[in-house]
Coordinates of C-alpha atoms in Angstrom, one line a residue:
M1 CA 11.6 -12.8 12.7
T2 CA 15.2 -11.7 12.4
L3 CA 16.2 -8.4 11.0
E4 CA 17.5 -10.2 7.9
E5 CA 14.1 -11.9 7.4
I6 CA 12.4 -8.6 7.7
R7 CA 14.8 -7.1 5.2
Q8 CA 14.1 -10.0 2.8
T9 CA 10.3 -9.8 3.2
V10 CA 10.2 -6.0 2.5
T11 CA 12.7 -6.3 -0.4
E12 CA 10.4 -8.8 -2.0
A13 CA 7.4 -6.4 -1.6
K14 CA 9.4 -3.3 -2.6
D15 CA 8.4 -2.9 -6.2
N16 CA 4.7 -3.3 -5.4
L17 CA 4.9 -0.9 -2.5
W18 CA 6.6 1.7 -4.7
V19 CA 3.9 1.3 -7.4
E20 CA 1.1 1.7 -4.8
A21 CA 2.8 4.8 -3.3
I22 CA 3.5 6.4 -6.7
A23 CA -0.2 5.9 -7.5
M24 CA -0.9 8.1 -4.5
N25 CA 1.7 10.7 -5.6
R26 CA 4.1 10.0 -2.8
D27 CA 7.0 7.7 -1.7
P28 CA 6.4 4.6 0.4
K29 CA 5.9 5.3 4.1
I30 CA 6.5 3.5 7.3
Y31 CA 3.8 4.0 10.0
L32 CA 4.5 3.1 13.6
H33 CA 1.8 2.1 16.0
W34 CA 0.9 0.4 19.3
T35 CA -1.8 -2.2 19.5
G36 CA -3.5 -0.6 22.6
C37 CA -3.5 -4.1 24.2
A38 CA -1.5 -6.2 26.6
Y39 CA 2.0 -7.3 25.7
D40 CA 2.3 -9.9 22.9
A41 CA -1.2 -9.5 21.5
D42 CA -0.6 -9.5 17.8
Y43 CA -3.1 -8.2 15.3
P44 CA -3.3 -8.5 11.5
D45 CA -3.9 -4.8 11.2
Y46 CA -0.1 -4.4 11.0
H47 CA 2.7 -6.1 8.9
F48 CA 4.9 -6.6 11.9
S49 CA 4.2 -6.7 15.7
I50 CA 6.9 -6.3 18.3
H51 CA 6.6 -8.2 21.5
A52 CA 7.6 -7.0 25.0
D53 CA 10.9 -8.8 24.7
G54 CA 11.8 -7.2 21.4
S55 CA 10.9 -10.3 19.2
V56 CA 9.1 -9.6 16.0
E57 CA 6.2 -11.5 14.5
K58 CA 5.0 -11.0 10.9
T59 CA 1.3 -10.5 11.2
H60 CA 0.1 -9.5 7.7
D61 CA 1.4 -10.3 4.2
F62 CA 2.1 -7.6 1.7
D63 CA -0.5 -8.9 -0.8
S64 CA -3.1 -6.5 0.5
A65 CA -3.2 -3.3 2.4
V66 CA -3.5 -3.4 6.2
A67 CA -6.1 -1.5 8.2
A68 CA -3.6 0.4 10.3
T69 CA -3.5 4.1 9.4
Y70 CA -6.7 5.7 8.1
M71 CA -6.5 6.7 4.4
R72 CA -2.7 5.9 4.3
N73 CA -2.4 2.2 4.1
S74 CA -1.5 1.7 0.4
G75 CA 2.2 1.8 -0.4
S76 CA 3.1 1.6 3.3
V77 CA 4.5 -0.7 5.9
A78 CA 3.0 -0.8 9.4
A79 CA 4.9 -1.9 12.5
A80 CA 3.3 -2.0 15.9
L81 CA 4.4 -2.5 19.5
D82 CA 2.2 -4.8 21.4
C83 CA 1.5 -2.5 24.3
C84 CA -0.4 0.3 25.9
A85 CA -3.6 -1.4 27.1
D86 CA -5.7 1.1 29.0
A87 CA -3.4 4.1 28.0
V88 CA -5.1 7.5 28.3
A89 CA -4.2 10.8 26.8
Y90 CA -5.2 14.0 28.7
A91 CA -6.6 17.2 27.1
G92 CA -3.8 19.6 26.6
G93 CA -1.1 17.0 26.5
G94 CA 0.2 14.3 28.8
C95 CA -0.9 10.8 29.3
N96 CA -0.9 7.6 31.3
L97 CA 0.6 4.7 29.2
G98 CA -1.4 2.1 31.3
N99 CA -0.1 -1.1 32.8
Y100 CA 1.7 -2.1 29.5
P101 CA 3.9 0.8 28.5
P102 CA 6.4 0.3 25.7
T103 CA 9.4 -1.6 26.9
S104 CA 13.0 -0.6 26.2
A105 CA 13.4 -3.8 24.2
Q106 CA 10.4 -2.9 22.0
I107 CA 11.7 0.7 21.4
E108 CA 15.1 -0.5 20.4
C109 CA 13.8 -3.2 18.2
L110 CA 11.3 -0.8 16.5
A111 CA 14.2 1.5 15.7
Q112 CA 16.2 -1.4 14.2
V113 CA 13.1 -2.5 12.2
V114 CA 12.7 1.0 10.9
A115 CA 16.3 1.1 9.8
V116 CA 16.0 -2.2 8.0
I117 CA 12.7 -1.3 6.3
A118 CA 13.9 2.1 5.2
G119 CA 17.0 0.6 3.7
A120 CA 15.0 -2.1 1.9
L121 CA 12.7 0.5 0.5
D122 CA 15.4 3.0 -0.3
I123 CA 13.7 5.8 1.6
P124 CA 15.3 8.2 4.1
I125 CA 14.5 8.1 7.8
N126 CA 12.7 11.4 8.3
L127 CA 9.2 12.7 9.1
Q128 CA 8.2 12.6 5.5
H129 CA 8.8 8.8 5.3
V130 CA 8.6 7.4 8.8
M131 CA 5.8 8.5 11.1
T132 CA 4.1 7.5 14.3
H133 CA 0.3 7.1 14.0
A134 CA 0.1 10.3 16.2
E135 CA 2.1 12.2 13.6
A136 CA 0.2 10.7 10.6
A137 CA -3.2 11.4 12.3
D138 CA -2.3 15.1 12.4
N139 CA -1.0 15.0 8.8
L140 CA 2.4 16.4 9.9
D141 CA 4.0 15.3 6.6
G142 CA 1.9 17.9 4.8
L143 CA -0.3 15.3 3.1
Y144 CA -4.0 15.6 3.8
P145 CA -5.7 12.3 2.8
C146 CA -8.3 13.0 5.6
D147 CA -9.2 15.6 8.2
P148 CA -6.7 15.5 11.2
Y149 CA -7.7 13.2 14.1
G150 CA -4.5 13.2 16.1
P151 CA -3.2 14.8 19.3
A152 CA -3.4 18.4 18.0
H153 CA -7.1 17.9 17.1
T154 CA -9.4 15.2 18.4
C155 CA -6.6 13.0 19.9
E156 CA -8.4 9.9 18.5
R157 CA -5.1 8.4 17.7
W158 CA -2.0 9.3 19.6
D159 CA 0.1 6.1 19.2
L160 CA 3.8 6.7 20.2
A161 CA 3.3 10.4 20.9
V162 CA 5.5 9.5 23.8
L163 CA 7.5 6.4 24.7
S164 CA 7.5 6.9 28.4
G165 CA 5.6 8.9 31.0
D166 CA 8.6 11.2 31.4
D167 CA 8.9 12.2 27.7
D168 CA 7.8 15.6 26.3
W169 CA 4.5 15.4 24.4
M170 CA 4.9 14.4 20.7
T171 CA 8.6 13.4 21.0
G172 CA 8.1 9.7 20.3
G173 CA 8.6 9.9 16.6
D174 CA 11.8 12.0 16.8
T175 CA 13.2 9.5 19.3
I176 CA 12.5 6.5 17.2
R177 CA 13.8 8.1 14.0
G178 CA 16.9 9.2 15.8
K179 CA 17.6 5.7 17.1
A180 CA 16.8 4.3 13.6
L181 CA 19.4 6.6 12.1
F182 CA 21.9 5.4 14.6
Y183 CA 21.2 1.8 13.8
Q184 CA 21.4 2.5 10.1
Q185 CA 24.8 4.1 10.5
Q186 CA 25.9 1.0 12.4
G187 CA 25.0 -1.2 9.4
V188 CA 21.9 -2.9 10.9

């Protein structure tokens, strides 16, 4: 899919996403994931999957909620990088991203996709609206739809806590949001 096709798809779903989010007493959200698989393994648990080369595949329609982010799927859009098979997080922080770490093309594409989706939904690009699964799992937006299960607690879900093995722990979301803001300012 092109960025324009993504914009059109989300724009068509905008009203329903807002209705679902308002029913949960919040704005729409964008949740960012990885599949935990090899490159280019798409799953219908996300609306969009991003391949190793930065190409995007629509993997789920907006007619029903995806099964991406526990207790947070209604009124949200889920985008996933096809990567991180065999990734392992270590107690106290740090990780090994496996043989399929996020590629530069995936990271840049995800930032562009976030910029497009946020624009189509009329939401800001900040932690309250755009979260990695690692951030959402620890309820870092102040919402508590469930007990925390992220890196600060059980580390059950730590998607995009880092984007490379050289990153500081839990900086992935800030990096993606920063890049998305840049692309939004460029008119993507």
